[in-house]
Amino acid sequence: MFGRVLKIDLTTGKIQKNKIPSKWVSDFIGGSGLAARLLWDEIDPARDPLDPRNPFLWVTGPLTGTGGPATGRFSLCGRSPQTGLWGESNIGGFIGPELRRAGYDILWITGRSPQPAYLWIHNDAVEICPAGHLWGQADTYETQILIREEVSEPRARVAAIGMAGENVVPFANVMADHGRAAGRTGMGALMGSKNLKAVAIRGNNEIPLVKAEEFKQLSKAANKTLLEQNMTSMFNSLGTSGAVDYLQIIGDMPQKYWTAPTFDGAPQISGSEMASTVLTGTRACHGCVIGCGREIHVKEGAYKTAPKSKGPAYETICAFGSQLLVNNLPMIIKLGDICDRFGMDTISAGNTIALAYLLFDRGLMSVADTGGLALHWGDAQPCFTLLEQIARREGFGSLLAQGSRALATQYGDPDLAVQVNGLDVPMHDPRAFSGQALVYVTSPRGACHNQSDFFNVELGGTLDEIGITMTDRWQDSGKADHVMRHQHWRTVCNSLVVCFFAVVSPSELATLLNAASGTDWSVPIMLKSGERAWNLKRAINCHLGLTRNTERLPKLLLQPLTEGGQEGHIPDMDVLLREYYAASGWDEATGQPKPEKLNSLGLGFVLPFS
Ligand code: SF4
């Protein structure tokens, strides 16, 4: 059983339960692929992204919560307040599985509650509850505790926004469990615009599996294989920042807002350093045998934490570490925790602040602009003030809250912001991997490594089964077809929904999907579905005004660094894009998918583009 929808209109309070057409499930699988199909009928380019009529979609996948390898995740989707384009962000923890156990695969929220509210979903019972006492008062962790007490259900799972979401900061996120985040594209702002503080869920049903016993055996075998993977050991022992030293050496890790080739302090902020100083345990999303989450305790000093606090992931380590040339790990941990509590994406918050440091360093900004704060590389102390100002939209923070593109524009040079289509570039430098550069400029949600982590392919993580093989990391010509197929494959993963950190083969996932849902999918059929969803997200963006003019890297990423692991290299975007459009069946002049491509995927209904 998949495609069970719980639809809630927060303006009217109307609650409906229904099912979506089965063809949509067979065409798009689930997760963000299916969300694109749901959103298509609702997209109106004339509306503001925060118009209450725009839907906010929570879409699980057919593997979510099944105990399959790293399948505790699901997607939050809608029109992005940060980019104005397609928005999606997937989140782990336990709340996606809980939604399915409550009897729903999809939560479809529209409207705007007249007063701050939270949803309480307990199997068939669905309530819209007042949240005025939480709004502006409780952070994302406190909200979870308070709502569990209020509904008298200690096992309820709660996802919440913080002050940033309440104040509709465009890069606000949604947080759940032990610091799990739907971090990117501002889904927290979309939630805040609906006056929705939180969603609490408790389900007591079994997640339906068509061939339950077969699935159990397959899942057991897949998890056993996963446990034997080197990557699993690395993520479990050292977390996602386990490869900091290596990534810094090869030129992948950004420093000094993308302008420095090396950072001597990298070893002091690495996963190994965390493991040998403050790590007290690991945390895993539902059913995951990898357990990349960090549980830490900084016992003393200015940045001490409570026991069992969340330790930062790689992106946060870079955002408040290498990007600011800060080597103080406890300080970075604290700044990451502040972002989590306010409910802000650490990638965009950190990058926007780092851009302010660059402007200050270059004399384009002074203490007169920053409210008296001196922004010097290596000193992250001002970040404590800035993060709070961003969340409250006060002082200098009210400008930073508009994001890096607005900040750079304010100071006369929009192209100085390291972003693509409004989304800040994540912490994998595209000058180190030309394939990743192509991913960033063509991703449907702006610069993103969760639509394709092609840098991992270029590091040796090939997918020979589907013809994605190793290429030279700086090779430009002859790579686009591999990148495109990897994007299609990762779209399948985001539809199932399966965590990218799990090394599981396509055929293994096809077998698991078939046992779970009683289908007869082959790997090529799954890939076709991925291509279909990828092109539909593209079509949504074309309707929303995306043109190929903005599919380019910002100028800082087109300036070669003079030493370090990526010395002298910049990707040839003209070659990469020309070959990519040809491989994709997209018009080179407009960037739009050609009618014959859309028709071959059953997407003719999106034509003509507005
Ligand atoms: S690898 Fe980490 S993020 Fe992925 S599902 Fe497992 S615990 Fe969650």
XYZ file of C-alpha atoms and ligand atoms in Angstrom:
618
model
C 0.000 0.000 0.000
C 1.530 3.298 -1.018
C 0.074 6.694 -1.921
C -2.125 7.189 1.185
C -2.563 10.939 1.607
C -3.456 13.027 4.636
C -4.471 16.454 3.349
C -4.825 19.381 5.730
C -5.936 22.909 4.875
C -4.718 25.103 7.715
C -6.859 28.056 6.629
C -10.166 26.214 6.861
C -9.170 23.392 9.194
C -10.471 20.859 6.684
C -8.868 17.415 6.950
C -9.177 14.817 4.185
C -7.813 11.330 3.674
C -7.532 9.927 0.185
C -5.239 8.177 -2.264
C -3.324 9.456 -5.232
C -3.614 7.773 -8.649
C -1.630 4.519 -8.730
C -0.100 5.537 -12.061
C 1.683 8.409 -10.349
C 3.269 5.916 -7.960
C 4.297 3.588 -10.778
C 5.689 6.516 -12.763
C 7.508 8.310 -9.940
C 8.009 5.683 -7.150
C 7.660 8.065 -4.165
C 9.725 10.620 -2.235
C 10.709 13.793 -4.037
C 10.034 12.256 -7.472
C 6.400 11.712 -6.593
C 6.281 15.123 -4.881
C 7.221 16.738 -8.189
C 4.182 15.104 -9.803
C 1.942 16.262 -6.943
C 3.286 19.796 -7.100
C 3.002 20.070 -10.863
C -0.774 20.559 -10.788
C -0.452 23.229 -8.087
C 2.334 25.349 -9.557
C 1.380 28.924 -10.389
C 4.374 31.069 -11.381
C 2.405 34.238 -10.605
C 2.134 33.341 -6.931
C 4.712 34.266 -4.331
C 6.522 31.160 -2.993
C 4.992 31.932 0.406
C 1.433 32.239 -0.886
C -0.707 30.151 1.514
C -2.204 28.244 -1.406
C 1.161 26.676 -2.222
C 1.400 23.142 -0.856
C 3.969 21.932 1.633
C 4.466 18.236 0.943
C 5.897 15.513 3.140
C 6.415 12.492 0.942
C 7.832 9.192 2.140
C 9.125 6.488 -0.183
C 8.070 2.866 -0.506
C 11.154 1.859 1.492
C 10.805 4.526 4.212
C 10.718 2.895 7.623
C 10.891 -0.655 6.301
C 14.224 -1.521 7.909
C 15.865 -1.752 4.487
C 19.408 -0.352 4.299
C 19.458 3.323 5.411
C 15.792 3.838 4.584
C 14.589 5.935 7.515
C 14.438 9.080 5.411
C 11.740 11.001 3.535
C 11.357 14.290 1.632
C 9.899 17.707 2.418
C 9.017 19.483 -0.812
C 7.367 22.602 -2.189
C 8.234 25.791 -3.978
C 11.390 27.068 -2.316
C 11.235 30.410 -0.464
C 15.020 30.561 -0.831
C 15.299 30.093 -4.589
C 11.754 30.576 -5.893
C 12.250 27.281 -7.739
C 11.652 23.612 -6.990
C 12.451 22.906 -3.340
C 13.191 19.601 -1.675
C 15.056 18.483 1.375
C 15.158 15.026 2.830
C 15.410 14.252 6.511
C 16.302 11.202 8.565
C 15.577 10.356 12.148
C 12.308 8.608 12.932
C 9.420 10.828 11.941
C 9.053 9.598 8.339
C 8.616 5.986 9.471
C 6.200 7.227 12.157
C 4.034 8.921 9.510
C 3.772 5.639 7.635
C 2.980 3.747 10.831
C 0.182 6.236 11.467
C -1.293 5.113 8.144
C -0.128 7.799 5.713
C 2.551 7.958 3.042
C 2.038 11.612 2.201
C 1.212 14.685 4.263
C -0.134 17.512 2.110
C -0.429 20.851 3.898
C -1.949 23.985 2.384
C -3.289 27.281 3.707
C -2.205 29.321 6.680
C -3.453 28.799 10.186
C -5.071 31.959 11.655
C -2.965 31.396 14.788
C 0.305 29.522 15.365
C -0.521 25.833 15.391
C 0.921 22.349 15.460
C -0.481 19.142 14.039
C -1.025 16.099 16.201
C -1.448 12.955 14.130
C -2.192 9.847 16.162
C -3.205 7.123 13.725
C -6.715 8.046 12.512
C -7.045 10.996 14.889
C -5.777 14.269 13.455
C -5.905 17.562 15.351
C -4.808 21.120 14.681
C -3.619 22.357 18.087
C -2.759 25.896 19.238
C 0.968 26.690 19.408
C 0.935 30.324 20.503
C 2.745 29.354 23.710
C 5.585 27.773 21.686
C 5.912 30.412 18.950
C 8.867 32.658 19.729
C 9.426 30.742 22.955
C 10.642 27.211 22.295
C 13.591 26.155 20.152
C 13.502 23.052 17.973
C 14.620 20.720 20.788
C 12.395 22.269 23.454
C 9.407 22.094 21.121
C 9.814 18.340 20.752
C 9.846 17.844 24.529
C 6.951 20.209 25.249
C 4.652 18.755 22.603
C 5.311 15.183 23.719
C 4.294 16.213 27.228
C 1.273 18.105 25.969
C -0.125 15.195 23.957
C 0.832 12.757 26.727
C 2.658 10.543 24.288
C 6.372 10.187 25.098
C 6.910 8.126 21.943
C 5.508 10.763 19.587
C 7.967 11.955 16.975
C 8.042 15.710 16.429
C 9.474 17.846 13.616
C 9.611 21.559 14.347
C 10.772 24.923 13.141
C 12.727 27.350 15.283
C 12.748 31.110 15.407
C 14.232 31.333 11.895
C 11.265 29.480 10.430
C 8.818 31.558 12.449
C 10.426 34.672 10.980
C 10.454 33.133 7.489
C 14.219 33.335 7.042
C 14.606 31.936 3.506
C 17.141 29.314 4.600
C 15.215 28.164 7.669
C 15.064 24.403 8.078
C 12.914 21.783 9.792
C 14.475 19.794 12.645
C 13.554 16.488 14.263
C 14.935 13.955 16.717
C 18.618 14.250 17.665
C 19.424 17.203 15.409
C 18.221 15.678 12.149
C 17.570 18.419 9.599
C 15.642 18.972 6.409
C 18.268 21.580 5.832
C 18.132 23.039 2.381
C 15.875 25.233 0.212
C 14.033 26.837 3.131
C 11.370 24.277 3.930
C 11.317 25.766 7.462
C 10.326 29.138 6.008
C 7.544 27.474 4.013
C 6.330 25.824 7.218
C 6.595 29.102 9.149
C 4.633 30.945 6.467
C 1.768 28.574 7.230
C 1.943 29.449 10.937
C 2.836 25.822 11.551
C 5.269 25.358 14.428
C 5.482 21.576 14.449
C 4.052 18.251 13.376
C 3.816 15.504 15.997
C 3.099 11.926 14.963
C 2.501 8.626 16.679
C 1.559 5.538 14.700
C 0.811 2.052 15.947
C 0.331 0.217 12.653
C 2.702 -2.004 10.726
C 4.245 -0.488 7.620
C 2.710 -2.516 4.799
C 5.051 -4.861 2.905
C 3.602 -6.979 0.098
C 6.104 -9.829 0.484
C 6.999 -9.312 4.123
C 9.079 -12.438 4.750
C 11.034 -12.106 1.510
C 11.675 -8.438 2.246
C 12.914 -9.278 5.724
C 15.463 -11.761 4.375
C 16.632 -9.421 1.606
C 16.898 -6.546 4.025
C 18.911 -8.612 6.482
C 21.355 -9.605 3.745
C 21.651 -6.045 2.411
C 22.320 -4.646 5.871
C 24.935 -7.346 6.477
C 26.693 -6.383 3.239
C 26.461 -2.733 4.204
C 28.075 -3.437 7.551
C 31.062 -4.931 5.748
C 31.666 -1.790 3.659
C 34.694 0.403 4.423
C 32.547 3.508 4.057
C 30.188 2.217 6.735
C 33.095 1.771 9.155
C 34.380 5.239 8.395
C 30.996 6.944 8.833
C 30.321 5.033 12.043
C 33.728 5.657 13.599
C 34.380 9.197 12.463
C 31.080 10.608 11.185
C 30.678 12.533 7.964
C 33.677 14.698 8.852
C 35.853 11.587 8.952
C 37.447 12.450 5.632
C 38.293 16.084 6.442
C 42.068 15.597 6.197
C 41.796 13.727 2.915
C 39.259 16.126 1.375
C 41.425 19.074 2.369
C 44.500 17.517 0.784
C 42.770 16.826 -2.542
C 41.289 20.337 -2.709
C 37.650 19.392 -2.112
C 37.171 21.187 1.217
C 36.561 24.943 0.896
C 38.524 27.450 2.946
C 38.249 31.188 3.599
C 35.046 31.456 1.593
C 36.471 29.543 -1.358
C 39.593 31.728 -1.675
C 42.350 29.784 0.131
C 44.024 26.611 -1.146
C 44.830 25.066 2.233
C 43.984 25.339 5.924
C 46.526 24.289 8.545
C 43.774 23.870 11.127
C 41.943 21.108 9.231
C 43.235 18.221 11.409
C 41.953 20.019 14.519
C 38.362 20.071 13.260
C 38.261 16.594 11.742
C 36.139 13.602 12.622
C 39.231 11.949 14.118
C 39.749 14.922 16.419
C 36.089 14.770 17.448
C 36.384 11.028 18.092
C 39.473 11.421 20.245
C 38.213 14.375 22.294
C 34.445 14.744 22.751
C 32.681 11.807 21.083
C 30.598 9.752 23.518
C 28.452 7.720 21.131
C 26.849 7.393 17.732
C 23.295 8.020 16.550
C 21.416 6.403 13.689
C 18.246 7.142 11.791
C 15.478 4.539 11.915
C 16.822 1.088 11.075
C 20.195 2.325 9.824
C 23.241 0.164 10.530
C 25.680 2.936 9.599
C 24.982 5.404 12.404
C 26.791 8.471 11.087
C 25.251 10.747 13.754
C 27.565 12.038 16.478
C 26.783 12.151 20.167
C 29.253 14.383 21.986
C 29.970 15.958 25.348
C 32.213 19.001 25.712
C 32.766 18.842 29.440
C 34.447 22.151 30.130
C 35.367 25.542 28.770
C 33.423 28.372 27.184
C 31.619 26.042 24.784
C 30.701 23.175 27.050
C 27.605 21.215 26.149
C 25.080 18.981 27.817
C 25.900 15.252 27.744
C 24.723 13.419 24.608
C 24.560 16.588 22.516
C 24.677 16.384 18.755
C 28.090 16.653 17.122
C 28.340 18.485 13.793
C 28.401 16.927 10.340
C 31.013 17.721 7.689
C 29.062 20.614 6.166
C 28.809 22.380 9.536
C 32.481 21.731 10.268
C 33.322 23.592 7.061
C 30.657 26.287 7.482
C 31.980 27.535 10.816
C 35.462 26.014 10.616
C 37.439 26.015 7.394
C 35.341 28.701 5.688
C 36.211 31.119 8.521
C 39.687 29.621 9.190
C 38.532 28.588 12.657
C 40.197 25.545 14.243
C 38.299 25.521 17.542
C 36.154 22.375 17.418
C 34.064 23.057 20.574
C 33.242 26.519 19.209
C 32.108 25.021 15.885
C 30.004 22.478 17.775
C 28.319 25.324 19.667
C 27.623 27.335 16.521
C 26.133 24.264 14.847
C 23.920 23.725 17.881
C 22.715 27.339 17.745
C 21.765 26.896 14.075
C 19.873 23.710 14.947
C 17.993 25.373 17.786
C 17.042 28.415 15.690
C 16.299 26.062 12.783
C 18.702 27.298 10.105
C 20.596 25.528 7.347
C 24.237 25.590 8.426
C 25.450 25.607 4.809
C 23.625 28.800 3.856
C 23.991 30.464 7.262
C 27.718 29.700 7.395
C 28.392 30.640 3.788
C 26.497 33.923 4.072
C 28.441 34.859 7.185
C 31.709 33.815 5.510
C 30.876 36.102 2.584
C 30.455 38.956 5.082
C 33.939 38.114 6.422
C 35.317 38.287 2.876
C 33.675 41.666 2.251
C 35.074 42.920 5.552
C 38.530 41.560 4.748
C 38.508 43.293 1.366
C 37.535 46.616 2.909
C 34.128 46.633 1.233
C 32.373 46.504 4.596
C 33.243 48.021 7.956
C 32.101 47.979 11.560
C 29.713 50.765 10.587
C 27.841 48.174 8.507
C 28.018 45.271 10.925
C 26.743 47.040 14.013
C 30.225 47.251 15.485
C 31.330 43.675 14.843
C 34.827 43.218 13.424
C 34.820 40.183 11.140
C 38.338 38.765 11.028
C 39.315 35.364 9.657
C 40.016 32.907 12.437
C 37.664 34.614 14.892
C 34.172 33.091 14.962
C 33.057 34.958 18.078
C 30.904 37.436 16.063
C 28.958 34.469 14.660
C 27.134 34.041 17.970
C 25.655 37.521 17.596
C 25.082 37.194 13.868
C 23.216 33.885 14.060
C 20.809 35.287 16.617
C 20.343 38.455 14.573
C 19.617 36.353 11.476
C 17.007 34.248 13.268
C 15.368 37.371 14.700
C 15.883 39.373 11.485
C 17.396 42.181 13.483
C 20.299 44.594 12.932
C 22.964 43.540 10.425
C 21.460 40.061 10.620
C 18.336 41.248 8.829
C 20.464 41.683 5.696
C 22.277 38.363 6.200
C 18.895 36.680 6.645
C 18.149 37.452 3.008
C 21.036 35.208 2.010
C 24.372 35.510 0.255
C 22.981 36.689 -3.082
C 21.207 39.633 -1.440
C 24.291 40.433 0.645
C 26.600 40.476 -2.373
C 24.084 42.537 -4.332
C 23.884 45.074 -1.508
C 27.653 45.522 -1.746
C 27.609 45.971 -5.487
C 28.839 42.604 -6.761
C 26.100 39.926 -6.929
C 28.468 37.427 -8.527
C 30.646 37.388 -5.416
C 28.072 35.153 -3.711
C 29.070 31.513 -4.156
C 25.649 30.177 -5.053
C 23.792 28.821 -8.050
C 20.168 29.790 -8.604
C 19.917 31.078 -5.047
C 21.277 28.055 -3.196
C 24.711 28.318 -1.589
C 27.290 25.870 -2.865
C 27.809 23.019 -0.369
C 31.244 22.136 0.967
C 32.674 20.248 -1.992
C 34.699 22.550 -4.215
C 33.770 22.087 -7.891
C 37.274 23.093 -8.961
C 38.397 19.743 -7.548
C 35.888 17.723 -9.606
C 34.542 18.961 -12.926
C 31.628 16.505 -12.741
C 30.493 18.067 -9.483
C 30.669 21.499 -11.128
C 28.214 20.263 -13.738
C 25.977 18.857 -11.003
C 25.862 22.206 -9.221
C 24.769 24.226 -12.234
C 22.130 21.752 -13.422
C 20.612 20.643 -10.115
C 16.885 21.457 -9.877
C 17.227 22.976 -6.422
C 20.318 25.127 -7.050
C 23.865 24.162 -6.084
C 23.406 20.835 -4.402
C 25.304 17.638 -3.636
C 22.170 15.702 -2.695
C 20.836 15.493 -6.227
C 24.113 13.886 -7.233
C 27.284 13.373 -5.211
C 29.291 12.842 -8.371
C 32.504 13.787 -6.556
C 32.225 10.373 -4.911
C 32.193 8.739 -8.351
C 35.288 10.728 -9.250
C 36.904 9.443 -6.063
C 36.291 5.850 -7.154
C 32.700 5.192 -6.076
C 31.653 4.003 -9.512
C 28.365 2.339 -10.415
C 29.548 -0.057 -13.102
C 26.197 -1.858 -13.137
C 24.589 1.207 -14.700
C 27.601 2.289 -16.739
C 28.870 5.035 -14.445
C 32.583 4.468 -14.448
C 35.662 6.281 -13.238
C 36.850 9.309 -15.181
C 39.706 11.693 -14.524
C 38.387 14.197 -11.991
C 39.463 17.158 -14.091
C 38.377 15.732 -17.423
C 35.706 17.929 -19.012
C 34.785 16.405 -22.362
C 33.206 12.947 -22.288
C 31.879 13.223 -18.739
C 28.409 14.759 -19.105
C 26.651 11.502 -19.928
C 28.006 9.885 -16.732
C 26.910 12.874 -14.668
C 23.426 12.859 -16.166
C 22.941 9.137 -15.496
C 24.195 9.585 -11.957
C 21.650 12.370 -11.440
C 18.920 10.037 -12.684
C 20.125 7.316 -10.344
C 20.268 9.635 -7.345
C 16.758 10.814 -8.218
C 15.692 7.177 -7.833
C 17.395 7.105 -4.412
C 15.535 10.293 -3.452
C 12.285 8.661 -4.534
C 12.732 5.375 -2.647
C 13.997 7.176 -0.192
C 17.530 5.796 0.494
C 20.392 7.639 2.161
C 23.333 8.403 -0.157
C 25.778 7.227 2.518
C 24.666 3.636 2.035
C 26.637 1.792 -0.624
C 23.884 -0.452 -2.010
C 23.794 -1.638 -5.613
C 20.943 -0.669 -7.963
C 19.907 -4.304 -8.459
C 19.780 -4.866 -4.694
C 17.507 -1.853 -4.315
C 15.278 -3.036 -7.176
C 14.860 -6.392 -5.436
C 14.015 -4.704 -2.155
C 11.503 -2.385 -3.827
C 9.785 -5.292 -5.556
C 9.472 -7.275 -2.334
C 8.166 -4.229 -0.481
C 5.603 -3.143 -3.042
C 4.875 -6.266 -5.096
C 6.148 -4.644 -8.278
C 8.348 -6.097 -10.973
C 10.775 -3.281 -11.518
C 14.095 -3.776 -13.253
C 17.033 -1.417 -12.843
C 16.426 0.148 -16.313
C 12.777 0.828 -15.394
C 13.869 2.455 -12.145
C 16.374 4.578 -14.031
C 13.670 5.632 -16.470
C 11.565 6.725 -13.508
C 14.531 8.713 -12.200
C 14.966 10.384 -15.567
C 11.231 11.161 -15.653
C 11.276 12.803 -12.217
C 14.486 14.679 -13.037
C 12.901 16.111 -16.179
C 9.668 16.964 -14.379
C 11.590 18.950 -11.758
C 13.299 20.692 -14.658
C 9.932 21.423 -16.256
C 8.648 22.898 -12.985
C 11.663 25.203 -12.886
C 11.213 26.206 -16.530
C 7.630 27.196 -15.714
C 8.901 29.155 -12.744
C 11.208 31.142 -14.988
C 14.527 29.261 -14.914
C 16.654 29.903 -17.975
C 20.052 28.555 -18.845
C 21.542 32.031 -18.286
C 21.838 31.350 -14.565
C 23.324 27.879 -15.037
C 26.829 29.017 -14.339
C 29.368 28.951 -11.568
C 29.975 32.192 -9.638
C 33.214 33.974 -10.361
C 35.117 32.877 -7.236
C 34.787 29.280 -8.430
C 36.121 30.190 -11.852
C 39.329 31.581 -10.394
C 42.003 28.884 -10.027
C 43.777 28.528 -6.708
C 47.534 28.787 -6.945
C 48.432 25.788 -4.800
C 46.855 22.905 -2.910
C 45.063 19.805 -4.107
C 43.179 21.492 -6.942
C 46.001 23.818 -8.007
C 45.366 25.606 -11.274
C 42.181 23.761 -12.207
C 38.841 25.203 -13.212
C 36.120 23.268 -15.012
C 35.371 24.122 -18.635
C 31.683 24.832 -18.177
C 31.028 25.497 -21.864
C 32.162 22.010 -22.833
C 30.477 20.331 -19.877
C 27.142 22.072 -20.420
C 27.089 21.665 -24.193
C 27.610 17.926 -23.906
C 25.164 17.722 -20.987
C 22.309 19.398 -22.859
C 22.917 17.118 -25.842
C 22.961 13.981 -23.655
C 19.833 15.095 -21.781
C 17.752 15.998 -24.826
C 17.526 19.607 -23.629
C 17.570 22.629 -25.908
C 21.020 24.200 -25.763
C 19.683 27.723 -26.290
C 16.897 27.704 -23.691
C 17.849 24.837 -21.402
C 14.317 23.459 -21.701
C 13.722 19.740 -22.223
C 12.790 19.172 -25.869
C 9.218 18.022 -26.624
C 10.431 14.661 -27.944
C 12.323 14.007 -24.715
C 9.302 14.927 -22.594
C 6.965 12.814 -24.706
C 9.294 9.815 -24.490
C 9.025 10.043 -20.689
C 5.247 10.474 -20.660
C 5.621 14.117 -19.636
C 3.963 15.733 -22.648
C 1.393 17.256 -20.273
C 3.908 19.909 -19.126
C 3.950 21.550 -22.565
C 3.925 24.302 -23.600
C 6.246 26.058 -21.183
C 4.865 29.379 -19.955
S 23.934 7.010 7.170
Fe 23.539 8.592 8.695
S 22.127 10.061 7.685
Fe 22.135 8.160 6.485
S 20.387 7.014 7.246
Fe 22.199 6.305 8.379
S 22.322 7.532 10.240
Fe 20.878 8.550 8.818
